[in-house]
PDB file of C-alpha atoms in Angstrom:
ATOM      1  CA  MET A 550     113.459 -16.676 150.303  1.00  0.00           C
ATOM      2  CA  ARG A 551     116.239 -14.595 148.580  1.00  0.00           C
ATOM      3  CA  LYS A 552     114.311 -15.188 145.334  1.00  0.00           C
ATOM      4  CA  VAL A 553     111.251 -13.975 146.716  1.00  0.00           C
ATOM      5  CA  PHE A 554     112.912 -10.919 148.266  1.00  0.00           C
ATOM      6  CA  PHE A 555     114.558 -10.137 144.892  1.00  0.00           C
ATOM      7  CA  MET A 556     111.387 -10.528 143.051  1.00  0.00           C
ATOM      8  CA  PHE A 557     109.597  -8.339 145.607  1.00  0.00           C
ATOM      9  CA  THR A 558     112.389  -5.629 145.367  1.00  0.00           C
ATOM     10  CA  LEU A 559     112.288  -5.871 141.574  1.00  0.00           C
ATOM     11  CA  ALA A 560     108.538  -5.141 141.603  1.00  0.00           C
ATOM     12  CA  ALA A 561     109.111  -2.311 144.028  1.00  0.00           C
ATOM     13  CA  LEU A 562     111.639  -0.768 141.885  1.00  0.00           C
ATOM     14  CA  SER A 563     109.443  -1.268 138.827  1.00  0.00           C
ATOM     15  CA  LEU A 564     106.478   0.584 140.549  1.00  0.00           C
ATOM     16  CA  THR A 565     108.718   3.286 141.560  1.00  0.00           C
ATOM     17  CA  SER A 566     110.188   3.867 138.239  1.00  0.00           C
ATOM     18  CA  CYS A 567     106.918   3.897 136.739  1.00  0.00           C
ATOM     19  CA  GLY A 568     105.655   6.408 139.287  1.00  0.00           C
ATOM     20  CA  ALA A 569     108.624   8.707 138.575  1.00  0.00           C
ATOM     21  CA  LYS A 570     108.189   8.482 134.755  1.00  0.00           C
ATOM     22  CA  LYS A 571     104.420   9.552 135.255  1.00  0.00           C
ATOM     23  CA  LYS A 572     105.544  12.305 137.581  1.00  0.00           C
ATOM     24  CA  ILE A 573     108.158  13.491 135.139  1.00  0.00           C
ATOM     25  CA  ALA A 574     105.781  13.237 132.318  1.00  0.00           C
ATOM     26  CA  GLU A 575     103.338  15.357 134.233  1.00  0.00           C
ATOM     27  CA  LEU A 576     105.886  17.902 135.222  1.00  0.00           C
ATOM     28  CA  GLU A 577     107.129  18.033 131.612  1.00  0.00           C
ATOM     29  CA  LYS A 578     103.508  18.640 130.533  1.00  0.00           C
ATOM     30  CA  GLN A 579     103.084  21.381 133.132  1.00  0.00           C
ATOM     31  CA  ASN A 580     106.533  22.817 132.105  1.00  0.00           C
ATOM     32  CA  LYS A 581     105.405  22.860 128.581  1.00  0.00           C
ATOM     33  CA  GLU A 582     102.042  24.559 129.555  1.00  0.00           C
ATOM     34  CA  CYS A 583     103.979  27.187 131.543  1.00  0.00           C
ATOM     35  CA  GLN A 584     106.448  27.844 128.640  1.00  0.00           C
ATOM     36  CA  ASP A 585     103.400  28.143 126.233  1.00  0.00           C
ATOM     37  CA  LEU A 586     101.881  30.340 128.608  1.00  0.00           C
ATOM     38  CA  LEU A 587     105.117  32.475 129.095  1.00  0.00           C
ATOM     39  CA  ASN A 588     105.515  32.655 125.231  1.00  0.00           C
ATOM     40  CA  SER A 589     101.866  33.753 124.921  1.00  0.00           C
ATOM     41  CA  THR A 590     102.374  36.354 127.632  1.00  0.00           C
ATOM     42  CA  THR A 591     105.782  37.550 126.271  1.00  0.00           C
ATOM     43  CA  VAL A 592     103.845  38.116 122.830  1.00  0.00           C
ATOM     44  CA  LYS A 593     100.951  39.924 124.517  1.00  0.00           C
ATOM     45  CA  LEU A 594     103.517  41.950 126.544  1.00  0.00           C
ATOM     46  CA  ASN A 595     105.325  42.957 123.521  1.00  0.00           C
ATOM     47  CA  LEU A 596     102.063  43.773 121.718  1.00  0.00           C
ATOM     48  CA  CYS A 597     101.183  45.837 124.893  1.00  0.00           C
ATOM     49  CA  LEU A 598     104.467  47.692 124.705  1.00  0.00           C
ATOM     50  CA  SER A 599     104.202  48.322 121.109  1.00  0.00           C
ATOM     51  CA  GLU A 600     100.578  49.719 121.519  1.00  0.00           C
ATOM     52  CA  LYS A 601     101.979  51.735 124.576  1.00  0.00           C
ATOM     53  CA  GLU A 602     104.549  53.270 122.608  1.00  0.00           C
ATOM     54  CA  SER A 603     102.339  53.933 119.748  1.00  0.00           C
ATOM     55  CA  LEU A 604      99.719  55.419 122.030  1.00  0.00           C
ATOM     56  CA  SER A 605     102.462  57.570 123.632  1.00  0.00           C
ATOM     57  CA  GLN A 606     103.482  58.879 120.171  1.00  0.00           C
ATOM     58  CA  GLN A 607      99.646  59.496 119.514  1.00  0.00           C
ATOM     59  CA  ASN A 608      99.362  61.303 122.923  1.00  0.00           C
ATOM     60  CA  ASP A 609     102.361  63.488 122.198  1.00  0.00           C
ATOM     61  CA  TYR A 610     100.837  64.473 118.848  1.00  0.00           C
ATOM     62  CA  LEU A 611      97.528  65.112 120.365  1.00  0.00           C
ATOM     63  CA  LYS A 612      99.280  67.232 122.987  1.00  0.00           C
ATOM     64  CA  LYS A 613     101.107  69.273 120.326  1.00  0.00           C
ATOM     65  CA  ASN A 614      97.982  69.562 118.125  1.00  0.00           C
ATOM     66  CA  ASN A 615      95.854  70.572 121.087  1.00  0.00           C
ATOM     67  CA  SER A 616      98.451  73.250 121.809  1.00  0.00           C
ATOM     68  CA  ASP A 617      98.533  74.433 118.340  1.00  0.00           C
ATOM     69  CA  LEU A 618      94.733  74.497 118.460  1.00  0.00           C
ATOM     70  CA  ILE A 619      94.784  76.567 121.548  1.00  0.00           C
ATOM     71  CA  SER A 620      97.360  78.914 119.921  1.00  0.00           C
ATOM     72  CA  ASN A 621      95.221  79.113 116.720  1.00  0.00           C
ATOM     73  CA  VAL A 622      92.143  79.815 118.763  1.00  0.00           C
ATOM     74  CA  GLY A 623      93.881  82.478 120.525  1.00  0.00           C
ATOM     75  CA  ASN A 624      95.195  83.981 117.106  1.00  0.00           C
ATOM     76  CA  MET A 625      91.713  83.643 115.614  1.00  0.00           C
ATOM     77  CA  THR A 626      90.291  85.401 118.572  1.00  0.00           C
ATOM     78  CA  THR A 627      92.753  88.212 118.340  1.00  0.00           C
ATOM     79  CA  LEU A 628      92.139  88.334 114.445  1.00  0.00           C
ATOM     80  CA  THR A 629      88.435  88.367 114.994  1.00  0.00           C
ATOM     81  CA  LYS A 630      88.702  91.212 117.386  1.00  0.00           C
ATOM     82  CA  GLN A 631      90.920  93.211 115.174  1.00  0.00           C
ATOM     83  CA  GLY A 632      88.725  92.280 112.250  1.00  0.00           C
ATOM     84  CA  ALA A 633      85.617  93.536 114.234  1.00  0.00           C
ATOM     85  CA  GLN A 634      87.566  96.641 115.124  1.00  0.00           C
ATOM     86  CA  ASN A 635      88.509  97.308 111.581  1.00  0.00           C
ATOM     87  CA  ILE A 636      84.964  96.815 110.272  1.00  0.00           C
ATOM     88  CA  GLU A 637      83.696  99.114 113.129  1.00  0.00           C
ATOM     89  CA  LYS A 638      86.234 101.754 112.063  1.00  0.00           C
ATOM     90  CA  ALA A 639      85.418 101.403 108.402  1.00  0.00           C
ATOM     91  CA  LEU A 640      81.781 101.582 109.142  1.00  0.00           C
ATOM     92  CA  GLU A 641      82.222 104.812 111.112  1.00  0.00           C
ATOM     93  CA  THR A 642      84.424 106.252 108.214  1.00  0.00           C
ATOM     94  CA  ILE A 643      81.753 105.562 105.891  1.00  0.00           C
ATOM     95  CA  LYS A 644      79.091 107.155 108.168  1.00  0.00           C
ATOM     96  CA  GLU A 645      81.246 110.324 108.460  1.00  0.00           C
ATOM     97  CA  LYS A 646      81.846 110.391 104.716  1.00  0.00           C
ATOM     98  CA  ASP A 647      78.243 109.833 104.012  1.00  0.00           C
ATOM     99  CA  LEU A 648      77.367 112.758 106.498  1.00  0.00           C
ATOM    100  CA  LYS A 649      79.866 114.993 104.756  1.00  0.00           C
ATOM    101  CA  ILE A 650      78.395 114.130 101.431  1.00  0.00           C
ATOM    102  CA  THR A 651      74.909 114.943 102.732  1.00  0.00           C
ATOM    103  CA  ARG A 652      76.306 118.368 104.141  1.00  0.00           C
ATOM    104  CA  MET A 653      77.919 118.971 100.801  1.00  0.00           C
ATOM    105  CA  GLN A 654      74.728 118.178  98.855  1.00  0.00           C
ATOM    106  CA  ASP A 655      72.635 120.181 101.214  1.00  0.00           C
ATOM    107  CA  ALA A 656      75.185 123.137 100.720  1.00  0.00           C
ATOM    108  CA  LEU A 657      75.194 122.886  96.944  1.00  0.00           C
ATOM    109  CA  THR A 658      71.323 122.702  96.980  1.00  0.00           C
ATOM    110  CA  LYS A 659      71.125 125.925  98.915  1.00  0.00           C
ATOM    111  CA  LYS A 660      74.187 127.587  97.051  1.00  0.00           C
ATOM    112  CA  ASP A 661      72.006 128.944  94.213  1.00  0.00           C
ATOM    113  CA  SER A 662      69.090 130.147  96.374  1.00  0.00           C
ATOM    114  CA  VAL A 663      71.678 131.959  98.881  1.00  0.00           C
ATOM    115  CA  THR A 664      73.566 133.471  95.894  1.00  0.00           C
ATOM    116  CA  LEU A 665      70.518 134.714  94.419  1.00  0.00           C
ATOM    117  CA  ALA A 666      69.049 136.047  97.669  1.00  0.00           C
ATOM    118  CA  LEU A 667      72.434 137.889  98.350  1.00  0.00           C
ATOM    119  CA  VAL A 668      72.589 139.277  94.813  1.00  0.00           C
ATOM    120  CA  THR A 669      68.920 140.474  94.960  1.00  0.00           C
ATOM    121  CA  SER A 670      69.687 142.055  98.379  1.00  0.00           C
ATOM    122  CA  LEU A 671      72.589 144.014  96.968  1.00  0.00           C
ATOM    123  CA  LYS A 672      70.760 145.089  94.058  1.00  0.00           C
ATOM    124  CA  SER A 673      67.850 146.133  95.942  1.00  0.00           C
ATOM    125  CA  SER A 674      69.810 147.988  98.654  1.00  0.00           C
ATOM    126  CA  VAL A 675      71.487 150.210  95.992  1.00  0.00           C
ATOM    127  CA  GLY A 676      68.493 150.281  93.480  1.00  0.00           C
ATOM    128  CA  ILE A 677      70.544 148.690  90.654  1.00  0.00           C
ATOM    129  CA  SER A 678      68.435 147.484  88.044  1.00  0.00           C
ATOM    130  CA  ASP A 679      70.350 148.463  84.895  1.00  0.00           C
ATOM    131  CA  PRO A 680      71.220 145.574  82.554  1.00  0.00           C
ATOM    132  CA  ASP A 681      74.574 147.193  82.180  1.00  0.00           C
ATOM    133  CA  ILE A 682      75.315 146.556  85.642  1.00  0.00           C
ATOM    134  CA  ASN A 683      75.786 142.834  86.791  1.00  0.00           C
ATOM    135  CA  VAL A 684      76.001 141.772  90.539  1.00  0.00           C
ATOM    136  CA  ASN A 685      76.995 138.278  91.244  1.00  0.00           C
ATOM    137  CA  VAL A 686      78.613 136.405  94.295  1.00  0.00           C
ATOM    138  CA  GLU A 687      81.302 133.707  93.802  1.00  0.00           C
ATOM    139  CA  LYS A 688      83.281 131.979  96.641  1.00  0.00           C
ATOM    140  CA  GLY A 689      82.373 134.655  99.215  1.00  0.00           C
ATOM    141  CA  VAL A 690      83.231 137.437  96.861  1.00  0.00           C
ATOM    142  CA  VAL A 691      80.768 139.965  95.368  1.00  0.00           C
ATOM    143  CA  PHE A 692      81.420 141.313  91.940  1.00  0.00           C
ATOM    144  CA  ILE A 693      79.927 144.410  90.656  1.00  0.00           C
ATOM    145  CA  SER A 694      80.576 144.777  86.842  1.00  0.00           C
ATOM    146  CA  ILE A 695      79.647 147.975  85.091  1.00  0.00           C
ATOM    147  CA  ALA A 696      79.766 148.667  81.578  1.00  0.00           C
ATOM    148  CA  ASP A 697      82.168 151.587  80.374  1.00  0.00           C
ATOM    149  CA  LYS A 698      79.379 153.251  78.458  1.00  0.00           C
ATOM    150  CA  LEU A 699      77.813 154.041  81.840  1.00  0.00           C
ATOM    151  CA  LEU A 700      81.080 155.481  83.075  1.00  0.00           C
ATOM    152  CA  PHE A 701      83.298 156.856  80.401  1.00  0.00           C
ATOM    153  CA  LYS A 702      83.326 158.232  76.782  1.00  0.00           C
ATOM    154  CA  SER A 703      85.312 156.151  74.321  1.00  0.00           C
ATOM    155  CA  GLY A 704      89.008 156.392  74.956  1.00  0.00           C
ATOM    156  CA  SER A 705      88.562 158.594  77.853  1.00  0.00           C
ATOM    157  CA  TYR A 706      89.154 158.049  81.644  1.00  0.00           C
ATOM    158  CA  VAL A 707      87.154 161.032  82.637  1.00  0.00           C
ATOM    159  CA  VAL A 708      84.196 159.840  84.850  1.00  0.00           C
ATOM    160  CA  SER A 709      80.790 161.059  83.590  1.00  0.00           C
ATOM    161  CA  ASP A 710      78.107 162.641  85.568  1.00  0.00           C
ATOM    162  CA  LYS A 711      75.749 159.830  84.985  1.00  0.00           C
ATOM    163  CA  ALA A 712      78.521 157.384  86.301  1.00  0.00           C
ATOM    164  CA  LYS A 713      78.524 159.285  89.564  1.00  0.00           C
ATOM    165  CA  GLU A 714      75.026 158.503  90.191  1.00  0.00           C
ATOM    166  CA  VAL A 715      75.775 154.719  89.623  1.00  0.00           C
ATOM    167  CA  LEU A 716      78.933 154.866  91.644  1.00  0.00           C
ATOM    168  CA  GLY A 717      76.893 156.536  94.450  1.00  0.00           C
ATOM    169  CA  LYS A 718      74.852 153.426  94.750  1.00  0.00           C
ATOM    170  CA  VAL A 719      78.006 151.251  94.695  1.00  0.00           C
ATOM    171  CA  ALA A 720      79.497 153.563  97.544  1.00  0.00           C
ATOM    172  CA  LYS A 721      76.579 152.810  99.598  1.00  0.00           C
ATOM    173  CA  VAL A 722      77.385 149.003  99.519  1.00  0.00           C
ATOM    174  CA  ILE A 723      80.946 149.709 100.291  1.00  0.00           C
ATOM    175  CA  ASN A 724      80.032 152.203 103.243  1.00  0.00           C
ATOM    176  CA  ASP A 725      77.707 149.615 104.818  1.00  0.00           C
ATOM    177  CA  LYS A 726      80.635 147.268 105.023  1.00  0.00           C
ATOM    178  CA  PRO A 727      83.309 149.466 106.495  1.00  0.00           C
ATOM    179  CA  THR A 728      85.639 146.269 107.179  1.00  0.00           C
ATOM    180  CA  PHE A 729      85.389 145.058 103.737  1.00  0.00           C
ATOM    181  CA  GLU A 730      88.211 145.793 101.080  1.00  0.00           C
ATOM    182  CA  CYS A 731      87.205 146.689  97.427  1.00  0.00           C
ATOM    183  CA  MET A 732      89.316 146.427  94.388  1.00  0.00           C
ATOM    184  CA  VAL A 733      88.418 148.437  91.348  1.00  0.00           C
ATOM    185  CA  GLU A 734      89.517 146.819  88.153  1.00  0.00           C
ATOM    186  CA  GLY A 735      89.611 148.544  84.741  1.00  0.00           C
ATOM    187  CA  HIS A 736      89.118 146.322  81.520  1.00  0.00           C
ATOM    188  CA  THR A 737      89.464 147.240  77.972  1.00  0.00           C
ATOM    189  CA  ASP A 738      88.825 145.349  74.707  1.00  0.00           C
ATOM    190  CA  ASN A 739      91.859 144.423  72.445  1.00  0.00           C
ATOM    191  CA  ILE A 740      91.717 147.336  70.078  1.00  0.00           C
ATOM    192  CA  PRO A 741      95.100 149.090  70.255  1.00  0.00           C
ATOM    193  CA  PHE A 742      94.883 152.539  72.308  1.00  0.00           C
ATOM    194  CA  THR A 743      96.069 155.155  69.943  1.00  0.00           C
ATOM    195  CA  GLY A 744      96.988 157.290  72.801  1.00  0.00           C
ATOM    196  CA  ASN A 745      98.362 160.530  73.810  1.00  0.00           C
ATOM    197  CA  ALA A 746     101.262 161.998  75.734  1.00  0.00           C
ATOM    198  CA  ILE A 747      99.812 160.419  78.955  1.00  0.00           C
ATOM    199  CA  LEU A 748      98.451 157.174  77.932  1.00  0.00           C
ATOM    200  CA  ILE A 749     100.504 154.642  76.076  1.00  0.00           C
ATOM    201  CA  ASP A 750      98.390 151.496  75.754  1.00  0.00           C
ATOM    202  CA  ASN A 751      95.302 149.652  77.082  1.00  0.00           C
ATOM    203  CA  TRP A 752      97.206 148.791  80.296  1.00  0.00           C
ATOM    204  CA  ASP A 753      97.577 152.571  80.952  1.00  0.00           C
ATOM    205  CA  LEU A 754      93.875 153.172  80.045  1.00  0.00           C
ATOM    206  CA  SER A 755      92.522 150.505  82.162  1.00  0.00           C
ATOM    207  CA  VAL A 756      94.569 151.720  85.269  1.00  0.00           C
ATOM    208  CA  LYS A 757      93.695 155.331  84.631  1.00  0.00           C
ATOM    209  CA  ARG A 758      89.946 154.478  84.592  1.00  0.00           C
ATOM    210  CA  SER A 759      90.499 152.636  87.836  1.00  0.00           C
ATOM    211  CA  THR A 760      92.096 155.365  89.575  1.00  0.00           C
ATOM    212  CA  ALA A 761      89.569 157.870  88.267  1.00  0.00           C
ATOM    213  CA  ILE A 762      86.746 155.857  89.902  1.00  0.00           C
ATOM    214  CA  VAL A 763      88.718 155.439  93.125  1.00  0.00           C
ATOM    215  CA  ARG A 764      89.022 159.281  93.275  1.00  0.00           C
ATOM    216  CA  VAL A 765      85.274 159.596  92.867  1.00  0.00           C
ATOM    217  CA  LEU A 766      84.398 157.115  95.531  1.00  0.00           C
ATOM    218  CA  THR A 767      86.807 158.697  98.105  1.00  0.00           C
ATOM    219  CA  LYS A 768      86.654 162.320  97.310  1.00  0.00           C
ATOM    220  CA  ASP A 769      82.953 162.697  96.273  1.00  0.00           C
ATOM    221  CA  LEU A 770      81.280 159.633  97.904  1.00  0.00           C
ATOM    222  CA  GLY A 771      82.866 159.317 101.219  1.00  0.00           C
ATOM    223  CA  VAL A 772      84.466 155.811 100.872  1.00  0.00           C
ATOM    224  CA  LYS A 773      87.410 155.271 103.097  1.00  0.00           C
ATOM    225  CA  PRO A 774      90.582 155.201 100.821  1.00  0.00           C
ATOM    226  CA  SER A 775      91.976 152.459 103.066  1.00  0.00           C
ATOM    227  CA  GLN A 776      89.173 150.080 101.624  1.00  0.00           C
ATOM    228  CA  LEU A 777      90.066 150.550  98.040  1.00  0.00           C
ATOM    229  CA  ILE A 778      92.591 149.011  95.665  1.00  0.00           C
ATOM    230  CA  ALA A 779      93.007 150.270  92.203  1.00  0.00           C
ATOM    231  CA  ALA A 780      93.900 147.823  89.458  1.00  0.00           C
ATOM    232  CA  GLY A 781      94.179 147.790  85.685  1.00  0.00           C
ATOM    233  CA  ARG A 782      93.641 144.493  83.728  1.00  0.00           C
ATOM    234  CA  GLY A 783      94.012 145.792  80.256  1.00  0.00           C
ATOM    235  CA  GLU A 784      92.493 143.537  77.541  1.00  0.00           C
ATOM    236  CA  PHE A 785      93.832 140.462  78.985  1.00  0.00           C
ATOM    237  CA  ILE A 786      90.764 139.084  80.854  1.00  0.00           C
ATOM    238  CA  PRO A 787      87.745 139.339  78.314  1.00  0.00           C
ATOM    239  CA  LEU A 788      84.388 138.210  78.974  1.00  0.00           C
ATOM    240  CA  VAL A 789      83.956 137.087  75.412  1.00  0.00           C
ATOM    241  CA  GLU A 790      85.932 137.109  72.294  1.00  0.00           C
ATOM    242  CA  ASN A 791      86.664 140.486  70.928  1.00  0.00           C
ATOM    243  CA  ASN A 792      85.379 139.621  67.429  1.00  0.00           C
ATOM    244  CA  THR A 793      82.337 141.804  67.213  1.00  0.00           C
ATOM    245  CA  ALA A 794      81.473 145.328  68.211  1.00  0.00           C
ATOM    246  CA  GLU A 795      79.035 144.219  70.767  1.00  0.00           C
ATOM    247  CA  ASN A 796      81.425 141.677  72.310  1.00  0.00           C
ATOM    248  CA  ARG A 797      84.117 144.474  72.526  1.00  0.00           C
ATOM    249  CA  ALA A 798      81.630 146.647  74.300  1.00  0.00           C
ATOM    250  CA  ALA A 799      80.962 143.803  76.761  1.00  0.00           C
ATOM    251  CA  ASN A 800      84.650 143.424  77.456  1.00  0.00           C
ATOM    252  CA  ARG A 801      85.033 147.084  78.198  1.00  0.00           C
ATOM    253  CA  ARG A 802      83.999 147.329  81.749  1.00  0.00           C
ATOM    254  CA  THR A 803      85.031 148.279  85.340  1.00  0.00           C
ATOM    255  CA  ARG A 804      84.688 145.561  87.783  1.00  0.00           C
ATOM    256  CA  ILE A 805      84.437 146.413  91.612  1.00  0.00           C
ATOM    257  CA  VAL A 806      85.391 143.320  93.598  1.00  0.00           C
ATOM    258  CA  ILE A 807      83.955 143.504  97.252  1.00  0.00           C
ATOM    259  CA  LEU A 808      86.147 141.248  99.343  1.00  0.00           C
ATOM    260  CA  PRO A 809      84.556 140.322 102.696  1.00  0.00           C
ATOM    261  CA  LYS A 810      85.974 138.394 105.613  1.00  0.00           C
ATOM    262  CA  ILE A 811      84.630 135.098 105.450  1.00  0.00           C
ATOM    263  CA  ASP A 812      82.762 135.003 108.777  1.00  0.00           C
ATOM    264  CA  GLU A 813      81.150 138.303 107.869  1.00  0.00           C
ATOM    265  CA  PHE A 814      80.139 136.789 104.495  1.00  0.00           C
ATOM    266  CA  TYR A 815      78.479 134.014 106.217  1.00  0.00           C
ATOM    267  CA  ASP A 816      76.555 136.680 108.358  1.00  0.00           C
ATOM    268  CA  MET A 817      75.463 138.072 105.251  1.00  0.00           C
ATOM    269  CA  ILE A 818      74.288 134.729 104.019  1.00  0.00           C
ATOM    270  CA  GLU A 819      72.520 134.009 107.392  1.00  0.00           C
ATOM    271  CA  LYS A 820      70.567 137.086 107.343  1.00  0.00           C
ATOM    272  CA  GLU A 821      69.395 136.739 103.987  1.00  0.00           C
ATOM    273  CA  MET A 822      68.422 133.188 104.550  1.00  0.00           C
ATOM    274  CA  LYS A 823      66.355 134.361 107.535  1.00  0.00           C
ATOM    275  CA  LYS A 824      64.601 136.880 105.270  1.00  0.00           C
ATOM    276  CA  GLN A 825      63.554 134.067 102.931  1.00  0.00           C
TER     277      GLN A 825
END
């Protein structure tokens, strides 16, 4: 009986031991699977963490880059606005310059015709047609140049009777413009003056001729003395070289310079332009 019980117990223990081993084997298998899964998950986790760090760095870079781009866009907008303003100002400046150039060209185009009209008016108003009397206008100043042969004898400062007729026409121009000033300039050639006790050289002769004409204009022709200036230029502003008798005769002259106020000068021009 004991033997049977022992055999039964041994068989039971044997079965129990086999079940435990099997269970242990299953548990070990499960444990290994869990460990493998854990290892795999750990690897994946590490990869995810690495990717997260990389993405975080990329995100920071993109944020900075985006900020820089926004800043650059703002700067570009400012620069574009400034560039547009500068271009607009440059175009306005060019337009203004073009307008000024056009006006200057128009003025230059009209200059000759206006000058001619004014000179013609002066000549016609005083009846001057003698080739030895030259009238021109330069920069708002009227010049009446009279050859000395119409005014004086050679080496003399006594005004001739014929000269008084010519000066009467000049006086008419001056008297018509009571606010103008007139400078009477005496000019000589370069032949040294072999003078007398009164005149020493060509300076003296040119001044004396100028004052002689001033006296005729004021005393005989009614020009206001306050309008007149007497000046002698001697031989030092010749029209041509003093190398021939004809040229020296051209340099011996009296020039009457009529100096209008600029606004009155343009009034004269406007009147003459209306007459055309």
